[in-house]
Structures are given as structure tokens and as C-alpha cells.
Coordinates of N, CA and C in Angstrom, one line a residue:
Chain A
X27 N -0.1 21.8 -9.3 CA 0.2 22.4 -8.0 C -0.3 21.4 -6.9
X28 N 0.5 21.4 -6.2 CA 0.1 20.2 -4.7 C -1.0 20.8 -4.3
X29 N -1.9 20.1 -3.9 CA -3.0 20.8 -2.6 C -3.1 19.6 -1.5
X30 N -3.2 20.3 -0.5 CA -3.8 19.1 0.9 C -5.0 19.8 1.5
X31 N -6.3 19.3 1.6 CA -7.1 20.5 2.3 C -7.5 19.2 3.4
X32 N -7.4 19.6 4.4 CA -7.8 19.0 5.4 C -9.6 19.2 6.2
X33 N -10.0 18.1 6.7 CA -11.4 18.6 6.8 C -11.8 17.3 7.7
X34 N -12.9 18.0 8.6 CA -13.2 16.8 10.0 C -13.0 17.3 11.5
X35 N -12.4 18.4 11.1 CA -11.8 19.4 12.5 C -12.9 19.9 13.3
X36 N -12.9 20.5 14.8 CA -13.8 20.8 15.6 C -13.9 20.5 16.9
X37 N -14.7 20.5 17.6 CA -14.6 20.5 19.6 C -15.2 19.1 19.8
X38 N -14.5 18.3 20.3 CA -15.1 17.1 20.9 C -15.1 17.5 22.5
X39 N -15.8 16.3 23.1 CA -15.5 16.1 24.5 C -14.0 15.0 24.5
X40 N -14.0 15.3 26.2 CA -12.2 14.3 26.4 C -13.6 12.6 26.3
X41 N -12.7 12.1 25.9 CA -13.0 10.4 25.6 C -14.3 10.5 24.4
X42 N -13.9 11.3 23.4 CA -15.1 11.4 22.5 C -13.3 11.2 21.3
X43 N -14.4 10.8 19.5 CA -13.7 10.4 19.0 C -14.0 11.7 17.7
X44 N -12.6 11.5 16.8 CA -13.5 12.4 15.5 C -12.1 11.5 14.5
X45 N -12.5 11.7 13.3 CA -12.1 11.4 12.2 C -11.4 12.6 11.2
X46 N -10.3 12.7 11.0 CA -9.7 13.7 10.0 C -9.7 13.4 8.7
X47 N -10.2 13.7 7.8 CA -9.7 13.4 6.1 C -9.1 14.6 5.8
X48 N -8.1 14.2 4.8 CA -7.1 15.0 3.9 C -7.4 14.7 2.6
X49 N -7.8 15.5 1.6 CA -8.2 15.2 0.3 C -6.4 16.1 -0.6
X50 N -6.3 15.1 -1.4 CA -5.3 15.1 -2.0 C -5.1 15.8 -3.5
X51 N -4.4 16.6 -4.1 CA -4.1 16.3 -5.6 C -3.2 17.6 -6.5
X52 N -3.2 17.3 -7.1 CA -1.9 17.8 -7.7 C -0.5 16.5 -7.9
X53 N -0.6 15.8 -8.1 CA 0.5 14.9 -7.7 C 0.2 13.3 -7.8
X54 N 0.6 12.1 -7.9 CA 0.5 10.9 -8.0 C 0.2 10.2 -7.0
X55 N -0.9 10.6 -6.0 CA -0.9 10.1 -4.6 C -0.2 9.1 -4.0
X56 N -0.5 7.9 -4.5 CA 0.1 6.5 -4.1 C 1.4 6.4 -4.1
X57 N 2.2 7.3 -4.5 CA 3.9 7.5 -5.1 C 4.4 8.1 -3.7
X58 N 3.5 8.5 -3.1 CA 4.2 9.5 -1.7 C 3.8 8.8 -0.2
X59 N 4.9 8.8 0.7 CA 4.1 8.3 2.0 C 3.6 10.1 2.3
X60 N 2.7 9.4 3.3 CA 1.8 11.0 4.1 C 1.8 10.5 5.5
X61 N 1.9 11.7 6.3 CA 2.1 12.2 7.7 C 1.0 12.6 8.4
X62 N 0.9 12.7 9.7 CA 0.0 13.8 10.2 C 0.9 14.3 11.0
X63 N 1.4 15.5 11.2 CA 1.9 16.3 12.0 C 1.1 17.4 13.1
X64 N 0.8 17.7 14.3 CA 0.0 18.5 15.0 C 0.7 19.4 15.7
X65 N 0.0 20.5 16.0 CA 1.1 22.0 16.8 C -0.2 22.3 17.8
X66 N 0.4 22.2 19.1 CA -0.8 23.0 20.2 C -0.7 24.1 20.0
X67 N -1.5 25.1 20.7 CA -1.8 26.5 20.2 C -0.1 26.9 21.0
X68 N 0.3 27.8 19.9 CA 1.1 28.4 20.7 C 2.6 27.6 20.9
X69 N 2.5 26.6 20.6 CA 3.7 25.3 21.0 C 4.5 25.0 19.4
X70 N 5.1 24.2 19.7 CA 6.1 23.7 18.7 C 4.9 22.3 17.8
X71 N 5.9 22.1 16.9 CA 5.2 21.1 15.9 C 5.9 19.7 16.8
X72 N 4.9 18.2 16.1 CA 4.1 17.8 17.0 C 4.1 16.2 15.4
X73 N 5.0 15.4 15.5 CA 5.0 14.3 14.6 C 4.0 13.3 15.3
X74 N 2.7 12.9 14.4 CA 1.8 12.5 14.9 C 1.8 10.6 14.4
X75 N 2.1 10.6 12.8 CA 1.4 9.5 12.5 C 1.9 9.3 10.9
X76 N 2.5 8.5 10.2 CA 2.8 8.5 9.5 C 2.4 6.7 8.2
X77 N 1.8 7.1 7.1 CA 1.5 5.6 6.4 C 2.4 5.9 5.1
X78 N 3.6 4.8 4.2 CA 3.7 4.7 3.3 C 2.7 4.5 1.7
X79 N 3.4 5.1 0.6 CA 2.5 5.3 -0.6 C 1.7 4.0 -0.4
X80 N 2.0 2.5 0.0 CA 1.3 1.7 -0.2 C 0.1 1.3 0.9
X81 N 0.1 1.9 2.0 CA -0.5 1.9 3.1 C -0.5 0.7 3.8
X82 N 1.1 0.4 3.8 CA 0.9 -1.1 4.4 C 2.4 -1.0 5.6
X83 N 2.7 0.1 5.5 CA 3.7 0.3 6.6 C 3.1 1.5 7.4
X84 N 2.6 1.4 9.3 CA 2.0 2.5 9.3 C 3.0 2.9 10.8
X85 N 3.3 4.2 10.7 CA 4.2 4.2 12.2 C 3.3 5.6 13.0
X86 N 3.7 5.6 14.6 CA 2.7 6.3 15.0 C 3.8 7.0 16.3
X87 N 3.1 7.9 16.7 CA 4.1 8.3 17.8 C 3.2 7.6 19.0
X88 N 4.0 8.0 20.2 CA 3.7 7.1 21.6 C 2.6 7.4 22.5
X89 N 2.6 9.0 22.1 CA 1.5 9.8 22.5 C 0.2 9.1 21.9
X90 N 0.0 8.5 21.0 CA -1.3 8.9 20.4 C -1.4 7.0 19.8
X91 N -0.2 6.3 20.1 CA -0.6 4.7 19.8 C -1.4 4.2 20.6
X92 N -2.5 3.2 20.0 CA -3.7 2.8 20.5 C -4.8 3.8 20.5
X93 N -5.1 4.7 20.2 CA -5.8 5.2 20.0 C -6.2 6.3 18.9
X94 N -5.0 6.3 18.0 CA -5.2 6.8 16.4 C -5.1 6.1 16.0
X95 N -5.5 5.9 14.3 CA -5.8 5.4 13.3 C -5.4 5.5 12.3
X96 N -4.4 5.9 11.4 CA -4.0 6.3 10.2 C -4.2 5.2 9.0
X97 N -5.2 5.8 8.0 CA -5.2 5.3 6.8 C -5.1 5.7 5.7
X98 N -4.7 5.4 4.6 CA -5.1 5.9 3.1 C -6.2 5.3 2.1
X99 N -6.7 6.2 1.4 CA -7.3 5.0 0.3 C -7.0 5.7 -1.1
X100 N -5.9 5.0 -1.8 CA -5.7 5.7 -3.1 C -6.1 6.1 -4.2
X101 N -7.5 5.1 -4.3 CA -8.1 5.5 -5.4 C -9.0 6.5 -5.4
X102 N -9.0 7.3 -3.5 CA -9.9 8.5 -3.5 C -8.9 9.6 -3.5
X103 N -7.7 9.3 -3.7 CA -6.7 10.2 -3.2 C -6.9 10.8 -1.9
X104 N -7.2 10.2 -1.2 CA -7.3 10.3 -0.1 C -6.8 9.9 1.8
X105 N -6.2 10.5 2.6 CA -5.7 10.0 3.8 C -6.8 10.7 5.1
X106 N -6.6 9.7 6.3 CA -7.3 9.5 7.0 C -6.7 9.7 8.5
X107 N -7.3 10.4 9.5 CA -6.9 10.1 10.7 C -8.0 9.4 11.7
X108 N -8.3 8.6 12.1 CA -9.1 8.3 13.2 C -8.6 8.3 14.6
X109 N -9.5 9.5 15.1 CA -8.8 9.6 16.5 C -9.8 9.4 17.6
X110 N -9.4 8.4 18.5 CA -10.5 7.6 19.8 C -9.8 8.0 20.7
X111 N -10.5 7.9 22.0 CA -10.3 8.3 23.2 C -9.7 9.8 23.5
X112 N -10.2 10.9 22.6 CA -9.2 12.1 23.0 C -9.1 12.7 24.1
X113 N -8.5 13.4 24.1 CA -7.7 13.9 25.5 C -7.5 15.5 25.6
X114 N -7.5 16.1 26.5 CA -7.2 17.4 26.5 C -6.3 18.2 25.6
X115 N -4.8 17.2 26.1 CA -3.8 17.1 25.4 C -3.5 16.9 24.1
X116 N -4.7 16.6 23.2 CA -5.0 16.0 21.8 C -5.2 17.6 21.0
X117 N -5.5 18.5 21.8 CA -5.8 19.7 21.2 C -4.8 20.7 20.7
X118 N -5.1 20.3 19.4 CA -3.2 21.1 18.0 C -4.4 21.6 16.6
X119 N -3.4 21.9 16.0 CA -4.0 22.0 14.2 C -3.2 20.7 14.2
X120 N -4.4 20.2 13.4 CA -3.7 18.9 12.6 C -3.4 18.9 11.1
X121 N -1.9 19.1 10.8 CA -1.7 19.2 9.1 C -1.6 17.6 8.4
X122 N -2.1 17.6 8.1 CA -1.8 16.6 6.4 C -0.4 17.2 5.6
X123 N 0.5 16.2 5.7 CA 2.0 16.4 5.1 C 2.1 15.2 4.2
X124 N 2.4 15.8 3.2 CA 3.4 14.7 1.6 C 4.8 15.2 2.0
X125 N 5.6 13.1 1.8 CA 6.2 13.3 1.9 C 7.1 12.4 0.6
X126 N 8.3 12.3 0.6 CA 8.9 10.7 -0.6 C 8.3 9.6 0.1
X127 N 8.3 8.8 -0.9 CA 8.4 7.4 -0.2 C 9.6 7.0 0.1
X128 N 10.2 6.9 0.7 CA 11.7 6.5 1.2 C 12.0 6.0 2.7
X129 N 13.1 5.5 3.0 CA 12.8 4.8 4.4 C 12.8 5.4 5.1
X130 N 12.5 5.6 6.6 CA 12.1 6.5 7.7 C 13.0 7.5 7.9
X131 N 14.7 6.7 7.7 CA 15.5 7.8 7.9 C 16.0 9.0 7.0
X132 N 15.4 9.3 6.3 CA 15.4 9.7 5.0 C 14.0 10.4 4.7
X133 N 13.1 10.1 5.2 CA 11.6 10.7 5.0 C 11.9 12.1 5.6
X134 N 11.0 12.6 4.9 CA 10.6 14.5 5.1 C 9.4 14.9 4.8
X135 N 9.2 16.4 5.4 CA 7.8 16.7 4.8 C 8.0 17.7 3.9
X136 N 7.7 17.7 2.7 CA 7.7 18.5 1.4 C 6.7 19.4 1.2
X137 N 5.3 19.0 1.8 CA 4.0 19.8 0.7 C 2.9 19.4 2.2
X138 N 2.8 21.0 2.6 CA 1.9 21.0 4.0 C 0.5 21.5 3.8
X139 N -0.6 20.7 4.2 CA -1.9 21.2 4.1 C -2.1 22.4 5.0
X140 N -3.3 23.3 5.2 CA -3.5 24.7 5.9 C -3.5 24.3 7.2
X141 N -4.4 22.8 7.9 CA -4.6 22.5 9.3 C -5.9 22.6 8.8
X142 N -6.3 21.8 10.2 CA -7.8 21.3 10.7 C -7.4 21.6 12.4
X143 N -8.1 22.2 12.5 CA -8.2 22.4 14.2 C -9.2 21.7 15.4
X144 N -8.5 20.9 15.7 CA -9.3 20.0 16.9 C -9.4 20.3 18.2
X145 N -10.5 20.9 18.7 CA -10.3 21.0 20.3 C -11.3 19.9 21.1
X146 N -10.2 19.8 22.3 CA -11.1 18.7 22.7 C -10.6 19.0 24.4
X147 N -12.4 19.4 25.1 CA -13.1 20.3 25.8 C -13.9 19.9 26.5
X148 N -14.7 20.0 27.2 CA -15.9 19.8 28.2 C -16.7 21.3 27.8
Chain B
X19 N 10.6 18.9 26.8 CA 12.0 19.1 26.1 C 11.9 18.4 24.9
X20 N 12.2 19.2 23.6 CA 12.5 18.5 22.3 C 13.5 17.8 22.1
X21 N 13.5 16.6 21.4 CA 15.0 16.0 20.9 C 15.7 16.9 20.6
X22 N 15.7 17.5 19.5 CA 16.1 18.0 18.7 C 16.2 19.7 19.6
X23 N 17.6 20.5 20.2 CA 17.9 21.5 20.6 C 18.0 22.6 19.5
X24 N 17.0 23.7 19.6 CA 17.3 24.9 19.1 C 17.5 26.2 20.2
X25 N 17.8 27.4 19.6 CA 17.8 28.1 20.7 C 16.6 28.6 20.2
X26 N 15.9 29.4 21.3 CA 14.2 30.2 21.5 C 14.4 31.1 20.1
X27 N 15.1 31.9 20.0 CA 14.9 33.4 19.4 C 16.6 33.7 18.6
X28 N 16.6 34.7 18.1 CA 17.9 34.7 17.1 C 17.3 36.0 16.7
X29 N 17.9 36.9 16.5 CA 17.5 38.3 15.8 C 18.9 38.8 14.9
X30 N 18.4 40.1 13.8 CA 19.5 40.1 13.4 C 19.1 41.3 12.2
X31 N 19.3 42.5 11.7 CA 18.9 43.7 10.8 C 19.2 43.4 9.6
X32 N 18.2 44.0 8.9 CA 17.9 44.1 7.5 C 19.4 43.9 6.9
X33 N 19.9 43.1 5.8 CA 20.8 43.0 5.5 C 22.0 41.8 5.5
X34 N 21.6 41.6 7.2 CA 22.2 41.3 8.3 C 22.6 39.6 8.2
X35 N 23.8 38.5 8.5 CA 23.0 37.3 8.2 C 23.2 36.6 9.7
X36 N 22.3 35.7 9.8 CA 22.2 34.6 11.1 C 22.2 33.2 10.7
X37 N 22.3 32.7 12.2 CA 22.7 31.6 11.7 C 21.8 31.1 13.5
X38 N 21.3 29.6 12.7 CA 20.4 29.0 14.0 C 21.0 27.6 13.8
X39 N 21.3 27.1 15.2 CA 21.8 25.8 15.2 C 20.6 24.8 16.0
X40 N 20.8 23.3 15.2 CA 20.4 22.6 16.1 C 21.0 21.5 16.5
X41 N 20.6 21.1 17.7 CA 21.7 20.2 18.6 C 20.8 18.8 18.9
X42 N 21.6 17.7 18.4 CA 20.9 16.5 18.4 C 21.8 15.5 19.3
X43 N 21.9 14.2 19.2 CA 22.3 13.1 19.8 C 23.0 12.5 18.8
X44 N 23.4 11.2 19.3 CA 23.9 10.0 18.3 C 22.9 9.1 17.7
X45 N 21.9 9.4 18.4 CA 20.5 8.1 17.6 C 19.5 9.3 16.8
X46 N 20.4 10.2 16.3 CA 19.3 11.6 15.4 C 20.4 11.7 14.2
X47 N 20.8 13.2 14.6 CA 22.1 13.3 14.4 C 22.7 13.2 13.4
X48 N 23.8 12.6 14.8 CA 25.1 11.6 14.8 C 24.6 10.2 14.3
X49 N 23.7 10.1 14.1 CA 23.6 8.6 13.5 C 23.6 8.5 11.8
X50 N 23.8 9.8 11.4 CA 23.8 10.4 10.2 C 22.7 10.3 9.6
X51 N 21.1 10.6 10.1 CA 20.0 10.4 9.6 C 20.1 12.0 8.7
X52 N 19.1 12.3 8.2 CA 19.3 13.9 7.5 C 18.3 14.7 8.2
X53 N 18.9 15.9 8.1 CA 18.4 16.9 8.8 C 17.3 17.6 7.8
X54 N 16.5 18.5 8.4 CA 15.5 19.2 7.4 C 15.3 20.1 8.1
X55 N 14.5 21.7 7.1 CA 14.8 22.7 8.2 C 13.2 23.5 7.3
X56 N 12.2 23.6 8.5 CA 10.9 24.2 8.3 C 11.2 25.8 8.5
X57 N 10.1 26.4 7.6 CA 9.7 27.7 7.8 C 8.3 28.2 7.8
X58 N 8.0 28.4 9.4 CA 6.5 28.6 9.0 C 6.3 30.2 9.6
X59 N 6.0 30.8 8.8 CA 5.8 32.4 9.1 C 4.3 32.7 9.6
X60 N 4.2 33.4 10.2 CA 2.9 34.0 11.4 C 1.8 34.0 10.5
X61 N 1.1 32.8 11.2 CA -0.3 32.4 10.7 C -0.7 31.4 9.8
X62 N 0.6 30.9 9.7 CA 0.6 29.9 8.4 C 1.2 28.3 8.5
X63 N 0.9 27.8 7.9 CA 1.5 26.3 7.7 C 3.1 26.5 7.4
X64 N 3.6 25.6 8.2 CA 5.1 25.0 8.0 C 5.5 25.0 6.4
X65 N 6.5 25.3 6.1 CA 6.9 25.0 4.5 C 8.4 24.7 4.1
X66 N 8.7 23.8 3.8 CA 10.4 22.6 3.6 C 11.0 24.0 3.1
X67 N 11.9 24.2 4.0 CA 13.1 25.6 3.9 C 14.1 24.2 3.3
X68 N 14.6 23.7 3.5 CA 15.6 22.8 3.3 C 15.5 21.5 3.8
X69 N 15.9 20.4 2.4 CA 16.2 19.0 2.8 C 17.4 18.3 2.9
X70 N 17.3 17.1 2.9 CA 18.9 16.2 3.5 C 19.8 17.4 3.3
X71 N 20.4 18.1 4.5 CA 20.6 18.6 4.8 C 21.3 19.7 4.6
X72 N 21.5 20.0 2.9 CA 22.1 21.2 2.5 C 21.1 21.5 1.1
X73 N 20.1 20.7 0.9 CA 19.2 21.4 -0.5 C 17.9 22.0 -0.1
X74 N 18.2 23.1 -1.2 CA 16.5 24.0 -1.4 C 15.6 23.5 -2.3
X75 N 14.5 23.3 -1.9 CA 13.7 23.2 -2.9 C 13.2 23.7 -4.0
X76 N 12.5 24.1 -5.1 CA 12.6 24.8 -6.1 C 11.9 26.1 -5.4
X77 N 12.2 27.1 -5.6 CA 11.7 28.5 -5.1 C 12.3 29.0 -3.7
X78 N 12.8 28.6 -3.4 CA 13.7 28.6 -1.7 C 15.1 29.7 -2.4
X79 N 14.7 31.0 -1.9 CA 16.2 31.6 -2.4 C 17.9 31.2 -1.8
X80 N 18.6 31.3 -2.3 CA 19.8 31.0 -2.1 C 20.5 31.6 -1.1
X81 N 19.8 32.8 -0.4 CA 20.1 33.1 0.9 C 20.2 32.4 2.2
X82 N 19.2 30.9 2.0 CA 18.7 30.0 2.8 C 19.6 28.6 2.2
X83 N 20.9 28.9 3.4 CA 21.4 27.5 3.5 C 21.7 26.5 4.9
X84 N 22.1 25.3 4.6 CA 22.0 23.9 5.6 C 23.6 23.3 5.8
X85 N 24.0 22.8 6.9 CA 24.9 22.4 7.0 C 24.6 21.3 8.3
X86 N 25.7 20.3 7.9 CA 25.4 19.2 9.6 C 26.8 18.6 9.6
X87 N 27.2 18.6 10.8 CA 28.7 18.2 11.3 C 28.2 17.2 12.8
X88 N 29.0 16.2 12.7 CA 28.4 15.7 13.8 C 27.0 15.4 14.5
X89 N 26.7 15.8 15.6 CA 25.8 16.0 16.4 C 24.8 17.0 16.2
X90 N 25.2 17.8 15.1 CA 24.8 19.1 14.9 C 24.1 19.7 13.4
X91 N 23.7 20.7 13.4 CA 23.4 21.5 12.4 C 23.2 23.0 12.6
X92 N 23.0 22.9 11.1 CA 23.0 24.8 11.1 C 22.0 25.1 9.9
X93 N 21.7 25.9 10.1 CA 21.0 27.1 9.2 C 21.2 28.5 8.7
X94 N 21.6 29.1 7.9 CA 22.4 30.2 7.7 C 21.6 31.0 7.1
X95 N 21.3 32.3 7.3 CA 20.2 32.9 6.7 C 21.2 34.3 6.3
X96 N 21.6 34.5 5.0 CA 22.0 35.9 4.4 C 21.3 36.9 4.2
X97 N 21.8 38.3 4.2 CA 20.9 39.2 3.6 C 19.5 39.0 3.9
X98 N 19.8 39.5 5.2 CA 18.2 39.1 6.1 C 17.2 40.5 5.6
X99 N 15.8 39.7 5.4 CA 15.5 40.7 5.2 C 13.6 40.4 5.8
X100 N 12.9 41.8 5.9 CA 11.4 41.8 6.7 C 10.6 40.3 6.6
X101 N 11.0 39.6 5.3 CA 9.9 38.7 5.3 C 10.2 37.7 5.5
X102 N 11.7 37.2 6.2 CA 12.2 36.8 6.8 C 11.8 35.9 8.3
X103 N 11.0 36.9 8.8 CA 10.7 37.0 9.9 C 9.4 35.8 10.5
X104 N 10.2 34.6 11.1 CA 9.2 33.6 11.1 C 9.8 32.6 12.3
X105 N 9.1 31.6 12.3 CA 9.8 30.2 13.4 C 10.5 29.3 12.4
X106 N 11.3 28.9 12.8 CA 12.5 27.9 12.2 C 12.7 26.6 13.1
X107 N 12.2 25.4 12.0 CA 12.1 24.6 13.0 C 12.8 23.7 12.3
X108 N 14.1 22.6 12.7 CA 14.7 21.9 12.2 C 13.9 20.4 12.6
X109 N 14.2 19.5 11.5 CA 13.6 17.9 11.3 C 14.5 17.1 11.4
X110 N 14.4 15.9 12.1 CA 15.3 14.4 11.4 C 14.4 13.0 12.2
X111 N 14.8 12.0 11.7 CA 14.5 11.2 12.3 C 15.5 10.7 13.5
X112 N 14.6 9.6 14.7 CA 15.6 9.0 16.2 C 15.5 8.0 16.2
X113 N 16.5 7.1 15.9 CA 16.5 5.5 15.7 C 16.1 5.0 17.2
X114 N 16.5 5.9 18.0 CA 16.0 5.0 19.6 C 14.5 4.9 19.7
X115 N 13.9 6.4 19.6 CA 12.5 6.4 19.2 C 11.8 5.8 18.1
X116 N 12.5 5.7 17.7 CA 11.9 5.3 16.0 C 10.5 6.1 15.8
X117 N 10.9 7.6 15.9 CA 10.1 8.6 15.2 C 10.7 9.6 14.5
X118 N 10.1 10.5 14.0 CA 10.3 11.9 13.8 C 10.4 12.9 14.5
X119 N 11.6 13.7 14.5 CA 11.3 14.4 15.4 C 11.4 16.0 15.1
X120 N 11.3 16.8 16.0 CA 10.9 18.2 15.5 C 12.3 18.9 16.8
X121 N 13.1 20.0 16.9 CA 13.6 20.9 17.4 C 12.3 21.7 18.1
X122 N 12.3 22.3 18.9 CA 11.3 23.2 19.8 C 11.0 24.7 18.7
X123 N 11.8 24.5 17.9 CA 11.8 26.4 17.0 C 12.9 27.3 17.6
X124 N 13.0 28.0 16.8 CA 13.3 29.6 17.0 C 12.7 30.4 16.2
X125 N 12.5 31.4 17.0 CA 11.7 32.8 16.6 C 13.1 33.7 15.6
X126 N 12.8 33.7 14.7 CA 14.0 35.3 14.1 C 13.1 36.5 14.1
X127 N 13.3 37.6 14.5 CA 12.8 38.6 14.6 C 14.0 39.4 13.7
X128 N 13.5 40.1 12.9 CA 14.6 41.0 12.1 C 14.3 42.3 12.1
X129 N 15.3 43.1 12.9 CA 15.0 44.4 13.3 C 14.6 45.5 12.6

């Protein structure tokens, strides 16, 4: 069975930083690209950040370039978000998504972690 | 405003079938990227209702199907029924953006 549990979530201040890990398993990690997808409270979903099975192609949305981080490391089965300078606006559940490896146009998300919830607050 | 046009809300009684459309561009779309169609029910994580643009995944009943013509897509929900009742959010990628993008949702409420 796929699992994604996400973990690192919680209240920063605005221009404070936090780090998301997604622990992985059920599945061949390295075989899949992975996503971070975000939803504000209440709002629609929210394509954040996305690395191939190999972690050497990484694409990011516009909102959040320069100042996220997206990594993997496969031999922990493991993906990563590093997020600097947050912002008001930074405040969603952040899911961990598996997706194929396949080219952008053609990528999907298949297998969704529960969320990590980030607020970021004064 | 989302790329990706859905309408807010869609209702429709036990039995009953609906259908939710989404409305894209030429650089989504019409550029023939593939559509995908989320279901995340109240309180819960998103879950792949449908991929490139007319398959279910394994456990997805056959009430739940996909279609894309042009600019557009669809979602067709048969024999609607209480647990039904969730946001529907369609996926593709935007070669202008070169991202992913998401439709805004709709709500189905089943009477």
C-alpha cells in the first residue's frame, strides 16, 4: 500500500523559514517523480513544486521560486520541501503527491499524503 | 482566477447523473496535454478520480467517467449517490506557464 505521511508542519512568523519532509513507502521511490501541492483554508488546490524520480529535474511554481527548495533523497525514501522567507500567503496544507515519471505534460498526481499544515502568522 | 474554468457547485438526487465541465485554453487544453480529474470529499486529501483523460484507476467505480474535446472537458457522474458528495477538481498541465494547473473546484451536493 502507498503511504505519504507528511511531517515539519506548524506556525512560523512571516520571513521565518520551516522545512517539510514526506516519508515515503509502499512503492519503488526513485521510479516516481513527487510534487508538493498546497490548498489555503477554505480555497482551491494550489501546484507548488515538483522533482523527477531522479532528482535532477526540479520545476517550481512562480509564487514560491526563490524561495522554496524541493529535494529528494532516495535512499531514505524520502522528499523534502524547504521553505524561506514565508509569507502570509504561504499558509495551505501542504500534501506530498506521487506521481509517474513521465514528461510534464503527461505528469499526474496518483497517491496523496494526509497534509502538513503551515501557518505563517505574527 | 484559475486556469483551468469549472463551475462553483453542480447538484443533482440520489440516482440522478451530472456532469461538470472544465474550460481551458490552447496552451492547457487545446494543446492536447491530458486532463485529470481529483476527488476530495470533506475533510480529506484529494484522490486521482481519473487520468489522461478517460481512465479510472483501480477501485474508481464505473459510474465515474472523463471526456475532452477541444478546449474542454467533462466529468460525468452516474447513479449519483450520498457519498458522492465532494469537490471536484480537474488537472492538466500549461505550456505558457510551464506548470500544473488546477480548475478552481466544484462543489456536488446530492440532494
Amino acid at each position: 500500500e502507498v503511504q505519504l505521511v507528511e511531517s515539519g508542519g506548524g506556525l512560523v512568523k512571516p520571513g521565518g523559514s520551516l522545512r517539510l519532509s514526506c516519508a515515503a513507502s509502499g512503492f519503488t521511490f526513485h521510479t516516481y517523480g513527487m510534487t508538493w501541492v498546497r490548498q489555503a483554508p477554505g480555497k482551491g488546490l494550489e501546484w507548488v513544486s515538483c522533482i523527477n524520480g531522479g532528482g535532477n529535474y526540479l520545476y517550481y511554481a512562480d509564487s514560491v521560486k526563490g524561495r522554496f527548495t524541493i529535494s529528494r533523497d532516495n535512499a531514505k525514501n524520502s522528499l523534502y520541501l524547504q521553505m524561506n522567507t514565508l509569507r502570509a500567503e504561504d499558509t495551505a496544507i501542504y500534501y506530498c503527491v506521487r506521481g509517474p515519471d513521465v514528461e510534464p505534460t503527461k505528469f499526474y498526481f496518483d497517491s496523496w499524503g494526509q497534509g502538513a499544515l503551515v501557518t505563517v502568522s505574527s | 482566477q484559475s486556469v483551468l474554468t469549472q463551475p462553483p457547485s453542480v447538484s443533482g438526487a440520489p440516482g440522478q447523473a451530472v456532469t461538470i465541465s472544465c474550460i481551458g485554453t490552447s496552451s492547457n487544453i487545446g494543446a492536447g496535454h491530458d486532463l485529470h480529474w481529483l476527488q476530495q470529499l470533506p475533510g480529506t486529501a484529494p484522490k486521482l478520480l481519473i487520468f489522461a483523460n478517460k481512465n479510472r484507476p483501480s477501485g474508481v467505480p464505473d459510474r465515474f467517467s472523463g471526456s475532452k474535446s477541444g478546449t474542454s472537458a467533462s466529468l460525468a457522474i452516474t447513479g449519483l449517490q450520498a457519498e458522492d458528495e465532494a469537490d471536484y477538481y480537474c488537472q492538466s498541465y500549461d505550456s505558457n506557464l510551464r506548470a500544473w494547473v488546477f480548475g478552481g473546484g466544484t462543489k456536488l451536493t446530492v440532494l
